[in-house]
Each structure stands twice: as structure tokens, then as C-alpha cells.
Short mmCIF file of C-alpha atoms in Angstrom, two decimals:
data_model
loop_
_atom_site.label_atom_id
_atom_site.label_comp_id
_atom_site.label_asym_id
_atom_site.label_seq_id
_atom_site.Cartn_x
_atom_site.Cartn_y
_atom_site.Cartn_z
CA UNK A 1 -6.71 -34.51 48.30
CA UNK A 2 -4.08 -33.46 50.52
CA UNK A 3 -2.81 -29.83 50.67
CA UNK A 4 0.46 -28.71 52.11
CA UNK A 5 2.37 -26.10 51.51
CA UNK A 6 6.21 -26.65 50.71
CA UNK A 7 8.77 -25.93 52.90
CA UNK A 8 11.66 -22.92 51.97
CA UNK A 9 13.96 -26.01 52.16
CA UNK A 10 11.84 -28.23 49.74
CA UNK A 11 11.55 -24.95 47.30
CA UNK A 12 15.20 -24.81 47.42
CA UNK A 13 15.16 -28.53 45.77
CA UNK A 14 13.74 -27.47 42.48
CA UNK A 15 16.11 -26.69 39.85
CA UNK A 16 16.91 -29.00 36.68
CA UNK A 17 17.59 -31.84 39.31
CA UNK A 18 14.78 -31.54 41.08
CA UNK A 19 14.18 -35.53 39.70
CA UNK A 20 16.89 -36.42 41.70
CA UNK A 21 16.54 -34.40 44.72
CA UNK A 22 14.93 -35.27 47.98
CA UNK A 23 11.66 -34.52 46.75
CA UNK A 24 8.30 -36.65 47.24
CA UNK A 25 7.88 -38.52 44.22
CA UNK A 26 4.33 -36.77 44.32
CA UNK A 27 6.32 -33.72 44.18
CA UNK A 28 8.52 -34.54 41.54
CA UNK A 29 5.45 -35.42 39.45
CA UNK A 30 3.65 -32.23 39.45
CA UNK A 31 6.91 -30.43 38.84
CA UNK A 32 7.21 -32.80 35.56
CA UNK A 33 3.96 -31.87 34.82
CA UNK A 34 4.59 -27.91 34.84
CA UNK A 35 7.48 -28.89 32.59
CA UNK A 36 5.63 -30.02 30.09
CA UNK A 37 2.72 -27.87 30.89
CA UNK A 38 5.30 -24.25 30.54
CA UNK A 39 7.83 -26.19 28.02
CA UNK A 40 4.46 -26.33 25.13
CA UNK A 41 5.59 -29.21 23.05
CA UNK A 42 3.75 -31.83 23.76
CA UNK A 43 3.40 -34.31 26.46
CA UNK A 44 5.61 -35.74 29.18
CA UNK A 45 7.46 -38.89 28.19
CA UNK A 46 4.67 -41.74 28.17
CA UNK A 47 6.27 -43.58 31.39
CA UNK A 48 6.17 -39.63 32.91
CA UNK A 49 2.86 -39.27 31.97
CA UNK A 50 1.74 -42.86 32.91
CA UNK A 51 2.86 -41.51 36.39
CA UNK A 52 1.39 -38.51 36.45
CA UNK A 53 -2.04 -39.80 35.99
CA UNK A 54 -1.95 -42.24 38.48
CA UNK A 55 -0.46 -40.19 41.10
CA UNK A 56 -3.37 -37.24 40.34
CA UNK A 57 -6.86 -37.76 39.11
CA UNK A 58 -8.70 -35.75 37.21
CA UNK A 59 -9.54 -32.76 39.46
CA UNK A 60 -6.13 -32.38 40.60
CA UNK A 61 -4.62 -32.22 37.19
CA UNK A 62 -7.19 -29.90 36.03
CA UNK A 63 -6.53 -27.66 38.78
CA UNK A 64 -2.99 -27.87 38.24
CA UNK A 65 -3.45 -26.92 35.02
CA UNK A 66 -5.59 -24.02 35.34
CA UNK A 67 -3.19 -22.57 38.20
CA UNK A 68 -0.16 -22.90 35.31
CA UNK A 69 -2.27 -21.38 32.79
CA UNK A 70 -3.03 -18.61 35.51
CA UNK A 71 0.34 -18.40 36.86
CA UNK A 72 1.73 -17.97 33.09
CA UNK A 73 -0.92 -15.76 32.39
CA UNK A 74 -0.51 -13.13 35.00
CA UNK A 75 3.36 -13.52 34.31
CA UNK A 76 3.24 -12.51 30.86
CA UNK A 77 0.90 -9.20 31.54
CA UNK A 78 3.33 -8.46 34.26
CA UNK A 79 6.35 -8.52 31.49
CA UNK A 80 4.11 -6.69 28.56
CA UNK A 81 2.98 -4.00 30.76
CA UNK A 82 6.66 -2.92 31.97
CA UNK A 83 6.06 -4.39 35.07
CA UNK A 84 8.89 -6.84 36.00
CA UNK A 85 11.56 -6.16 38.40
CA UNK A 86 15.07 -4.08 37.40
CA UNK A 87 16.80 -7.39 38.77
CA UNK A 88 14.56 -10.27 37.27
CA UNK A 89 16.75 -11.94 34.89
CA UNK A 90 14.99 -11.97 31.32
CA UNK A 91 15.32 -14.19 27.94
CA UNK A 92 14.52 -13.22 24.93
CA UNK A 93 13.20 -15.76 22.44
CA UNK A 94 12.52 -14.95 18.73
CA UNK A 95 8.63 -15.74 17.68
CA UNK A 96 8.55 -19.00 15.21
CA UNK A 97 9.08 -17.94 11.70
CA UNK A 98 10.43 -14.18 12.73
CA UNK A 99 13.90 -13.64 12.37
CA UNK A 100 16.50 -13.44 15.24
CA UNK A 101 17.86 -9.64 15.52
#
């Protein structure tokens, strides 16, 4: 498998039209994959996911997966503990079946 590290400009490319963007197609896919991955509801549209596994094999998608999971992880200890930047732009989501205050 190759590795290479994206440029600043290529970072710049991913936002919500990252699909359409300049972007290897390889790229694109493991972006859709996060997507689904973060988003928690399911799988990637089957033509998406169709994709996905033929652009990655098994290794590759179980290291993306377990650098998401990490990633996520770490991200949500960082929040909990108090730790997030003054300036990081936060949501708030209500937990299912709570109600919204």
C-alpha cells in the first residue's frame, strides 16, 4: 500500500464537496468512508461501498477504521475532560430519548 501524506492544498479540498473536488478518487473514497464511519448509521450507499472495497482491501480498511475509532476516541476525552480550545466551534446534540433543553 502506498502512503503519502496530503498536501495543505489537498486538505483544503475537503468540505461537504469534497466528492466533487479535485481529489483522487482514492481520496474521495476514504473520506466517504469516515463519513459513514463518524456519521454511525449504517453503511455507505451500496454503489459507495461497492467502491470502497475495491479500492481498499482488508488491511487498509481495518486500519482506517481503527485510526477513526482512535481519532474519535481521543477527541471525545479531549472535550469531556475540559480540554478543547476557547475558539473550537462546538455542537451540542441531545442523547436519543433525552429531551432537548
Amino acid at each position: 500500500m502506498e502512503q503519502r501524506n496530503l498536501t495543505e492544498d489537498e486538505v483544503d479540498l475537503i468540505d461537504d464537496d469534497y466528492a466533487s473536488s479535485r481529489l483522487a478518487e482514492r481520496q474521495k473514497f476514504a473520506i466517504a468512508f469516515a463519513d459513514a464511519f463518524l456519521a454511525a448509521q449504517g453503511p455507505p450507499h451500496s454503489d459507495t461501498q461497492t467502491r470502497i472495497e475495491q479500492e481498499f482491501g482488508p488491511a487498509e480498511l481495518a486500519e482506517l477504521g481503527i485510526g477513526l475509532a482512535l481519532f474519535h476516541g481521543f477527541s471525545k476525552m479531549l472535550i469531556i475532560s475540559g480540554c478543547e480550545p476557547e475558539e473550537m466551534e462546538t455542537t451540542v446534540l441531545a442523547a436519543p430519548g433525552s429531551e432537548s433543553r
